[in-house]
PDB file of C-alpha atoms in Angstrom:
ATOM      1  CA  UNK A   1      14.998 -25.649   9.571  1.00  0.00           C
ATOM      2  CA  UNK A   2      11.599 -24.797   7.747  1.00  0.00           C
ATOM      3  CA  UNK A   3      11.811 -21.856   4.648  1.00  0.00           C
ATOM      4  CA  UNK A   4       8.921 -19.953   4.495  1.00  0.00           C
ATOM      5  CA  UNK A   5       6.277 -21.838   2.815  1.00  0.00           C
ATOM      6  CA  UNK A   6       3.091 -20.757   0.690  1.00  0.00           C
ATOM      7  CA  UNK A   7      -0.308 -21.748   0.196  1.00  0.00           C
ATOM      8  CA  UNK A   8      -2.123 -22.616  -2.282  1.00  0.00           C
ATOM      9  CA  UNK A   9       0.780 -23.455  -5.119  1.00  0.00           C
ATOM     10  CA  UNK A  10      -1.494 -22.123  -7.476  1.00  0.00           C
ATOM     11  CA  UNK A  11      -4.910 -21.116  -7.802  1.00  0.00           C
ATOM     12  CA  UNK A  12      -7.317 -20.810 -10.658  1.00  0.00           C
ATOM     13  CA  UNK A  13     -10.089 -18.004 -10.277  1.00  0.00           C
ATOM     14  CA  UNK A  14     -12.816 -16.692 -12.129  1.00  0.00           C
ATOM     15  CA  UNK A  15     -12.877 -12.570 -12.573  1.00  0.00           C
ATOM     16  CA  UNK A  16     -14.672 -11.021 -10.044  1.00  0.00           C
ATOM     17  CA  UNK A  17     -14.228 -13.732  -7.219  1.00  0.00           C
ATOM     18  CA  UNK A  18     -12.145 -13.132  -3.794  1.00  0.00           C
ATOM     19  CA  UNK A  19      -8.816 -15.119  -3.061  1.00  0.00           C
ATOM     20  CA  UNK A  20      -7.091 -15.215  -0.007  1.00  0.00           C
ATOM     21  CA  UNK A  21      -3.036 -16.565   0.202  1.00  0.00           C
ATOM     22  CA  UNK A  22      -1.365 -17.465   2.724  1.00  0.00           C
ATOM     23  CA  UNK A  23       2.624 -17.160   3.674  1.00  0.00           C
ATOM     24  CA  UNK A  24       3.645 -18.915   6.639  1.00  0.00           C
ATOM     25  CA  UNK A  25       7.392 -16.999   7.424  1.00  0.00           C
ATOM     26  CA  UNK A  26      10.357 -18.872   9.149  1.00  0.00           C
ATOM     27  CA  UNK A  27       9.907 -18.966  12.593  1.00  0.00           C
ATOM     28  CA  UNK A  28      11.112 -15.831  14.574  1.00  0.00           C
ATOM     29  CA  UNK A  29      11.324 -14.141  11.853  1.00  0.00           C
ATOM     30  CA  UNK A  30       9.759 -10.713  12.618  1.00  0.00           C
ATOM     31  CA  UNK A  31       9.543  -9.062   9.504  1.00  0.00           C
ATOM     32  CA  UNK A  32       7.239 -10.212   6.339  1.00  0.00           C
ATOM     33  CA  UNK A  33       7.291  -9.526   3.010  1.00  0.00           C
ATOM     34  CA  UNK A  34       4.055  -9.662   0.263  1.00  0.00           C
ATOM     35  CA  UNK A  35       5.646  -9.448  -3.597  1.00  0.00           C
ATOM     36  CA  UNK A  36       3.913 -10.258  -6.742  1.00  0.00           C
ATOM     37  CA  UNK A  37       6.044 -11.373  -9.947  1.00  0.00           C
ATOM     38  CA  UNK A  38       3.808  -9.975 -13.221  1.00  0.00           C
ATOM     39  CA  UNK A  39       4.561 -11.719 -16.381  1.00  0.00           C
ATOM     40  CA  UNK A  40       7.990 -10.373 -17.598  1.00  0.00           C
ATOM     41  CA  UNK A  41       8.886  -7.784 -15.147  1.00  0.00           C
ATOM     42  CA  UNK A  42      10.511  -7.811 -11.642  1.00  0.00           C
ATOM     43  CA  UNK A  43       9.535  -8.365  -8.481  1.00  0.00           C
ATOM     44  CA  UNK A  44       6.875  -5.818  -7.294  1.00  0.00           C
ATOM     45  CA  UNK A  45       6.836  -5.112  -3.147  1.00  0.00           C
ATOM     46  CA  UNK A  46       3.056  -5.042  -2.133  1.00  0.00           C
ATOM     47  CA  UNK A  47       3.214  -4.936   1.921  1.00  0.00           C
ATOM     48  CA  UNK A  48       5.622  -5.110   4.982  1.00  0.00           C
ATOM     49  CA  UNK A  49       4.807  -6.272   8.046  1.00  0.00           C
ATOM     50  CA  UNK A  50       7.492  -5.547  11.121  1.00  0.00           C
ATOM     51  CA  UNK A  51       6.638  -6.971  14.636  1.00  0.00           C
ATOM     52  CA  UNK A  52       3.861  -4.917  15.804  1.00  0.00           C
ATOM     53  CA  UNK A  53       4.332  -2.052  13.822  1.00  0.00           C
ATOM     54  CA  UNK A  54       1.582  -0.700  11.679  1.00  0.00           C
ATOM     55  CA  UNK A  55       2.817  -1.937   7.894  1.00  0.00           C
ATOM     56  CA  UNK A  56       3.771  -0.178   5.256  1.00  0.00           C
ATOM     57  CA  UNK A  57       1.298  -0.751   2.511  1.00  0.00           C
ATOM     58  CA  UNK A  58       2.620   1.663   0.157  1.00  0.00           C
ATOM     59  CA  UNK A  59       2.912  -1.126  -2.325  1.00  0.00           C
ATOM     60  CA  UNK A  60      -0.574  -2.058  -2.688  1.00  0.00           C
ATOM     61  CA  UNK A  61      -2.010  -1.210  -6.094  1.00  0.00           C
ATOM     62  CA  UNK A  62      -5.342  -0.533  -4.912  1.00  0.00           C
ATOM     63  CA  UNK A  63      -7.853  -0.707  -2.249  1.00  0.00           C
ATOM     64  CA  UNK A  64      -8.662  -4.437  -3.577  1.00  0.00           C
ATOM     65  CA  UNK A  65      -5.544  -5.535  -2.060  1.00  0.00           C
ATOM     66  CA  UNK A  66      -5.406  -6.548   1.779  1.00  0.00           C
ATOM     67  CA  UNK A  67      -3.143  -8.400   3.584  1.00  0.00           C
ATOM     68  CA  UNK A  68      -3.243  -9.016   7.492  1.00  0.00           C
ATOM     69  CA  UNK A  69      -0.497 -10.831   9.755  1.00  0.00           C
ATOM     70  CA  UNK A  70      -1.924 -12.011  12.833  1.00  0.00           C
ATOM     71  CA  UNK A  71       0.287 -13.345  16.131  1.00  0.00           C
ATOM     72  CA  UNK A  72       2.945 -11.935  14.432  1.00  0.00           C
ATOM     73  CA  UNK A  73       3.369 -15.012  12.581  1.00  0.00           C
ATOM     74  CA  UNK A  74       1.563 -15.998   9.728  1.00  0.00           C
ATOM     75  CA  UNK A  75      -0.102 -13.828   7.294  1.00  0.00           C
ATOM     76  CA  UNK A  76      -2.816 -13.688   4.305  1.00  0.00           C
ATOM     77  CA  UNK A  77      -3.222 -11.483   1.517  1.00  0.00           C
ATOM     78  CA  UNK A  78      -6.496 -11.106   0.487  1.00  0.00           C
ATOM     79  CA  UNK A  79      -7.715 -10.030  -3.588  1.00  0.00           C
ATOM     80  CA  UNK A  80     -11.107  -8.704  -3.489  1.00  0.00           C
ATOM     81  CA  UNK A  81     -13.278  -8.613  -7.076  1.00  0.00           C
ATOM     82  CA  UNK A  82      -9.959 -10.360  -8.751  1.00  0.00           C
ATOM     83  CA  UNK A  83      -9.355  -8.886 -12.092  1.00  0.00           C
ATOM     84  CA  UNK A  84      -7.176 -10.804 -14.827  1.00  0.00           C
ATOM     85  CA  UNK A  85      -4.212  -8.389 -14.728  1.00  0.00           C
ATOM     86  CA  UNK A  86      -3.953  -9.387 -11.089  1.00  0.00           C
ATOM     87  CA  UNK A  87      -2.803 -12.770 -12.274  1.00  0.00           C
ATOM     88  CA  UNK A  88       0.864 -12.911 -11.365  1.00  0.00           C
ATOM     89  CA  UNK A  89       3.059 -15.324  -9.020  1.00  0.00           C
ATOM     90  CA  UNK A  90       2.728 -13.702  -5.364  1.00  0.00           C
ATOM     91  CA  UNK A  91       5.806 -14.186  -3.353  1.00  0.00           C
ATOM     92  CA  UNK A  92       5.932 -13.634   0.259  1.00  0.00           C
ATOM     93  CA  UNK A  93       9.261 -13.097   1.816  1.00  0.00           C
ATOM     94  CA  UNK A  94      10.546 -13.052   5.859  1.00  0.00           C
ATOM     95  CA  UNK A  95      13.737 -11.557   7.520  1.00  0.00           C
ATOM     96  CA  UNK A  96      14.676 -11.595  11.311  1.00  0.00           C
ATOM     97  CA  UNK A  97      14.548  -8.012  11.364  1.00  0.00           C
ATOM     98  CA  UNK A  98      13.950  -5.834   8.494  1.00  0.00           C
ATOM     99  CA  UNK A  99      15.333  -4.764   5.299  1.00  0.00           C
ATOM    100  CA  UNK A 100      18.817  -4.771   6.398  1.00  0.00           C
ATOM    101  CA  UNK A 101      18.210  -8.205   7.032  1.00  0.00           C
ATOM    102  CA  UNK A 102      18.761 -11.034   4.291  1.00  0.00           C
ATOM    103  CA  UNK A 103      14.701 -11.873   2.540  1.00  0.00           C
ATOM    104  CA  UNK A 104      14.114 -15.482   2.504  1.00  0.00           C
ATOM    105  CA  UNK A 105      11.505 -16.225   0.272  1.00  0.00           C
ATOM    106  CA  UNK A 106       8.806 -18.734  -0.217  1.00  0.00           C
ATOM    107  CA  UNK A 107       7.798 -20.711  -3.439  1.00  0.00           C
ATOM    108  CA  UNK A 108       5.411 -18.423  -4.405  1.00  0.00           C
ATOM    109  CA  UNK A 109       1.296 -18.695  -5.306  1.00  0.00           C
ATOM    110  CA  UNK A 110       1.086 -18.838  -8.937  1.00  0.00           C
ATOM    111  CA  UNK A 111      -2.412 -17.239  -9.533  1.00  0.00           C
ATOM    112  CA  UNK A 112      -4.570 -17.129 -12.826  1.00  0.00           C
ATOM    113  CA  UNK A 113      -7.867 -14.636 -13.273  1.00  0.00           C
ATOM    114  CA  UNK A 114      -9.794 -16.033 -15.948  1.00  0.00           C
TER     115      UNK A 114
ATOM    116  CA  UNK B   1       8.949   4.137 -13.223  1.00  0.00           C
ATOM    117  CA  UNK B   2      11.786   1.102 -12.745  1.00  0.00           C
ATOM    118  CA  UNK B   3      14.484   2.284 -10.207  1.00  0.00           C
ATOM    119  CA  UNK B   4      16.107  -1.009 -10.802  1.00  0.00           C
ATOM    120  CA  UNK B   5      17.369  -1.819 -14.716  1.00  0.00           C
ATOM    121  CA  UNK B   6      18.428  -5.429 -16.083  1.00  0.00           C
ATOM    122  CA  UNK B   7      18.629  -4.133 -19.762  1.00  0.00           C
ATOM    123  CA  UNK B   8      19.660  -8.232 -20.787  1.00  0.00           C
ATOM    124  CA  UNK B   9      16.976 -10.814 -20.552  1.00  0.00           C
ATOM    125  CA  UNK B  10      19.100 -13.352 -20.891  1.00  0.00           C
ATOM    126  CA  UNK B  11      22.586 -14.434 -21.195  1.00  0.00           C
ATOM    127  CA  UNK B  12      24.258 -17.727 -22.629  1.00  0.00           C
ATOM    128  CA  UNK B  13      27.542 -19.228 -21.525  1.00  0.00           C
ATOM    129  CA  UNK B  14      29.822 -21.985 -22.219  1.00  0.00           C
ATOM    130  CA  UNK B  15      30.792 -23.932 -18.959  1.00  0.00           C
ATOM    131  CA  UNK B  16      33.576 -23.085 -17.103  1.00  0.00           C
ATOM    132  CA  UNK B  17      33.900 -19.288 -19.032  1.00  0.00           C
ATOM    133  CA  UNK B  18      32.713 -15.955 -17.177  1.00  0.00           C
ATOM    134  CA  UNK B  19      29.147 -15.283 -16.989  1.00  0.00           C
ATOM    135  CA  UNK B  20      28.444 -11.348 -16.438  1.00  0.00           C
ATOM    136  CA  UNK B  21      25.146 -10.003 -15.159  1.00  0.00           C
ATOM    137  CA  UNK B  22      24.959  -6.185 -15.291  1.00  0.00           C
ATOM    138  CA  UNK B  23      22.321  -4.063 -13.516  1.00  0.00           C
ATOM    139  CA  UNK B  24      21.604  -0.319 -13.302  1.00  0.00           C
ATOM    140  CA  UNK B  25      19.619   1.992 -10.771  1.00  0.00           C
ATOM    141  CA  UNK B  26      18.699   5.309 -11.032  1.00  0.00           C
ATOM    142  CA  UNK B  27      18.106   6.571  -7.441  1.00  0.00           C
ATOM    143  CA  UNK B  28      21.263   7.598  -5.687  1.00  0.00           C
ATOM    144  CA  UNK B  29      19.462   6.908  -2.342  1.00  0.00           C
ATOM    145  CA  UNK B  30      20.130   2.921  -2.398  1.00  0.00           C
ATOM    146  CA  UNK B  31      23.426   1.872  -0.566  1.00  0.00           C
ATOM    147  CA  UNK B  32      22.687  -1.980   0.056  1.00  0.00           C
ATOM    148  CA  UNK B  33      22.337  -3.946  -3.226  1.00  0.00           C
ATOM    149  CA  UNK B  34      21.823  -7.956  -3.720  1.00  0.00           C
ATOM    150  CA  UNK B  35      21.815 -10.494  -6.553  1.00  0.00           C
ATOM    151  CA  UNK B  36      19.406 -13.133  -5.725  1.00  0.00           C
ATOM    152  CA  UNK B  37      19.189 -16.551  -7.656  1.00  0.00           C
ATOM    153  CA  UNK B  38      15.835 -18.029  -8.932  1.00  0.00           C
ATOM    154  CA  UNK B  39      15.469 -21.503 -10.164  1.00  0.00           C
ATOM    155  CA  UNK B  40      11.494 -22.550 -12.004  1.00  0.00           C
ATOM    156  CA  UNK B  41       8.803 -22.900  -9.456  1.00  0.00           C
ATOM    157  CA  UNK B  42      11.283 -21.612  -6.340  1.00  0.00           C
ATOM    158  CA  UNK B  43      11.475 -18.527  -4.767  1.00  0.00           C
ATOM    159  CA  UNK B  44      14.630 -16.313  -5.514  1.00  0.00           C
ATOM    160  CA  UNK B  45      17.404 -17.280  -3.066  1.00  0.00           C
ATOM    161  CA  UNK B  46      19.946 -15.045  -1.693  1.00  0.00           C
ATOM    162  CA  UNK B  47      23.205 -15.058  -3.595  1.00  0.00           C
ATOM    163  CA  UNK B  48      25.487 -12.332  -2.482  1.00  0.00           C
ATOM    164  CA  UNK B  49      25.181  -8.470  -1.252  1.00  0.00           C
ATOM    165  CA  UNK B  50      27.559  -5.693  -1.412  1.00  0.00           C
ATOM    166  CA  UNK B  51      26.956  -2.701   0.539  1.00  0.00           C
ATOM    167  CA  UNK B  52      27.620   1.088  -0.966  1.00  0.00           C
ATOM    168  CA  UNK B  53      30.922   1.724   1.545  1.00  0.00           C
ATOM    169  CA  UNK B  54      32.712  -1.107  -0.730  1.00  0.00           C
ATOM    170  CA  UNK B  55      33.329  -1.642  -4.121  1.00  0.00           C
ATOM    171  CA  UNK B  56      33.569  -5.065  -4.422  1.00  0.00           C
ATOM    172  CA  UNK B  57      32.587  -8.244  -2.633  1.00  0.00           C
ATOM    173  CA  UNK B  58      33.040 -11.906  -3.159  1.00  0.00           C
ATOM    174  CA  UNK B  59      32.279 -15.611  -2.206  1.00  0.00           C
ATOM    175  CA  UNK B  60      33.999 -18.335  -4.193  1.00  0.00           C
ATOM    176  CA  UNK B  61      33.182 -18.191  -7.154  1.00  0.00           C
ATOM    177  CA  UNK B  62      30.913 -15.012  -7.141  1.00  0.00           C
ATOM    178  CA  UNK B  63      31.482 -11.342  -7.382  1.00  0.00           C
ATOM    179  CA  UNK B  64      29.977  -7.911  -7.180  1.00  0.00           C
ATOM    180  CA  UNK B  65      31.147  -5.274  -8.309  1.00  0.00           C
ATOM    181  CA  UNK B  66      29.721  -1.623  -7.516  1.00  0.00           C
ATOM    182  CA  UNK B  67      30.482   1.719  -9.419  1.00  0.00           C
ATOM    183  CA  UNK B  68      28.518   4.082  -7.592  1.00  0.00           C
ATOM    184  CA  UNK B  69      29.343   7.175  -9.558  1.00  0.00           C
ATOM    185  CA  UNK B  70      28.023   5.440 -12.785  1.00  0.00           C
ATOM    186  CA  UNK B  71      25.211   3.649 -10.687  1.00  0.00           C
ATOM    187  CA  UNK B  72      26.109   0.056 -11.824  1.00  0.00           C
ATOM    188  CA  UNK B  73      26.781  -3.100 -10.759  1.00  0.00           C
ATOM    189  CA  UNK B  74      27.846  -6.223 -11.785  1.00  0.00           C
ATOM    190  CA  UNK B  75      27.906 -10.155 -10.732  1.00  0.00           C
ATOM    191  CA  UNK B  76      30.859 -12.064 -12.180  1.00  0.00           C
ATOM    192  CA  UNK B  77      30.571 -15.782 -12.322  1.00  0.00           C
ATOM    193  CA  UNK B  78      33.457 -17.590 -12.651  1.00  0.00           C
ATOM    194  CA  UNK B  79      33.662 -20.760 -13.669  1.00  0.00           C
ATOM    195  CA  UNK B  80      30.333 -21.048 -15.003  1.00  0.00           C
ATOM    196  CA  UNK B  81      28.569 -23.877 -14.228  1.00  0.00           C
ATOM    197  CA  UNK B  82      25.419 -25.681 -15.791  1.00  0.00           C
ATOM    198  CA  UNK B  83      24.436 -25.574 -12.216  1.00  0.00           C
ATOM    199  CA  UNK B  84      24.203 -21.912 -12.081  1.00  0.00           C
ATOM    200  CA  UNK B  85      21.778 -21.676 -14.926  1.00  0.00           C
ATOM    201  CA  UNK B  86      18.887 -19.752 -13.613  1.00  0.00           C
ATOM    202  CA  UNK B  87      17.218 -16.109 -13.533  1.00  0.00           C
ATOM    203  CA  UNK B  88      19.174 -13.787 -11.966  1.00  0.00           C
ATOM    204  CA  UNK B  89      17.265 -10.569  -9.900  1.00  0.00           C
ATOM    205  CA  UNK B  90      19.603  -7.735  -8.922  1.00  0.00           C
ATOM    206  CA  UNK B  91      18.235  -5.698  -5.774  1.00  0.00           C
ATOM    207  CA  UNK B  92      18.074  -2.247  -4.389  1.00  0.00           C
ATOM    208  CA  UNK B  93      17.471  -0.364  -0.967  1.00  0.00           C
ATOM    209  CA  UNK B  94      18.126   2.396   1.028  1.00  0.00           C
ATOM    210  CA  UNK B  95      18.660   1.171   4.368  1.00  0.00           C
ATOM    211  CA  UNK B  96      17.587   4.351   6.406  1.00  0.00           C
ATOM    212  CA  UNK B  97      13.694   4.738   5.978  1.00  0.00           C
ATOM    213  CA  UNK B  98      12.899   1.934   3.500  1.00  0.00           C
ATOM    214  CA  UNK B  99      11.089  -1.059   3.884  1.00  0.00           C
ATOM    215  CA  UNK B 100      11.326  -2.818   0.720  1.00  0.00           C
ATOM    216  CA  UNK B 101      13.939  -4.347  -2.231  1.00  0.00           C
ATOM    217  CA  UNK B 102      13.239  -2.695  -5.548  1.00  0.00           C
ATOM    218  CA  UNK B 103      14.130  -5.410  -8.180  1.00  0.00           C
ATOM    219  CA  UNK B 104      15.666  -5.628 -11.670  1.00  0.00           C
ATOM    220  CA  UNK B 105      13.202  -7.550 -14.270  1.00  0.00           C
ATOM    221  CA  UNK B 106      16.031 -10.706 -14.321  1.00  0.00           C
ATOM    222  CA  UNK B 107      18.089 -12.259 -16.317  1.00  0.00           C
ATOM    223  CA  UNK B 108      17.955 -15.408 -17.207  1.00  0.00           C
ATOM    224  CA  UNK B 109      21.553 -17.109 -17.558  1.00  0.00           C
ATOM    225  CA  UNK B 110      22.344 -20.046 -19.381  1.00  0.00           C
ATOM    226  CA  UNK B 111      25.384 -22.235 -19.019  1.00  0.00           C
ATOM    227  CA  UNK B 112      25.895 -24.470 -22.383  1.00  0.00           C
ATOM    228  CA  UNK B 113      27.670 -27.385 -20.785  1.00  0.00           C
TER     229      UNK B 113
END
């Protein structure tokens, strides 16, 4: 079946300008996962998302970060005023339940802040 | 503050030898760890989990091993395979009350065919 895909691949922005990605999970799956991959270190959890639960945005690195999952199914997460150490592949992730659950993870959105 | 340590950025190994990945953690809260497997331009892909009741676990030709009282753990690769050449991301959670994988920084592995 379908892996969770990601959208755009990559994406080029100037400082200061908004971007929005988007992470479309494998179906039924009811948990979702935002990550972002900084040059030479691991992967960093941003958000979770679990059914209708409010999510746990402990991850977030600051109030520029958003992310919103709507339907339960697909989900964006949205960089306000994008500053160049945001630049980073963002990896969004699903399970069929939670944590306990194996992560399948997208491709990634390879983004650059000029 | 990284709860998750991959102190070796990389690894090289002749083909059909052992490859060993070694990773670290510091909080004695995890009990569920994973190696996942990251080729360029993919997402990392599950590889194999061990859970903090056992001590080892494997599938063909991979292995983890866990040593809970020195906080370490281990995937064994054998044989090594150019195939198998890719970054390497150990994983970390506490299943009560956490949401999240903390990750190692990688290691990229190498098979010399």
């Amino acid at each position: 079946g379908a892996g969770v895909s990601q959208s755009p691949s990559n994406k080029v922005t100037e400082k200061g300008k908004d971007v929005e990605l988007r992470c479309d999970p494998i179906s039924g799956h009811t948990a979702l996962y935002w990550y972002r991959q900084s040059l030479g270190q691991g992967l960093e959890f941003l958000i979770y998302f679990q059914g209708n639960s409010a999510p746990d945005k402990s991850g977030l690195p600051s109030d520029r970060f958003s992310a919103e999952r709507t339907g339960g199914s697909v989900s964006t997460l949205t960089i306000q005023r994008t500053q160049q150490e945001d630049s980073a592949v963002y990896l969004c992730a699903s399970s069929s339940q939670g944590v306990q659950e194996t992560q399948y993870f997208g491709p990634g959105t390879r983004l650059l802040v000029l | 503050d990284q709860q998750v340590k991959q102190n070796s950025p990389s690894l090289s190994v002749q083909e059909g030898r052992i490859s060993i990945l070694n990773c670290d953690y510091t909080n004695s809260m995890f009990d569920y760890f994973l190696w996942y497997k990251k080729y360029p331009a993919e997402g990392p892909t599950f590889l194999i989990s061990i859970s903090s009741i056992k001590d080892k676990n494997e599938d063909g030709r991979f292995t983890v091993f866990l040593n809970k009282s020195a906080k370490h753990l281990s995937l064994h690769i054998v044989p090594s395979q150019p195939g198998d050449s890719a970054v390497y991301f150990c994983a970390a959670s506490a299943l009560t009350g956490a949401n999240n994988l903390f990750f190692g920084t990688g290691t990229r592995l190498t098979v010399i065919p």
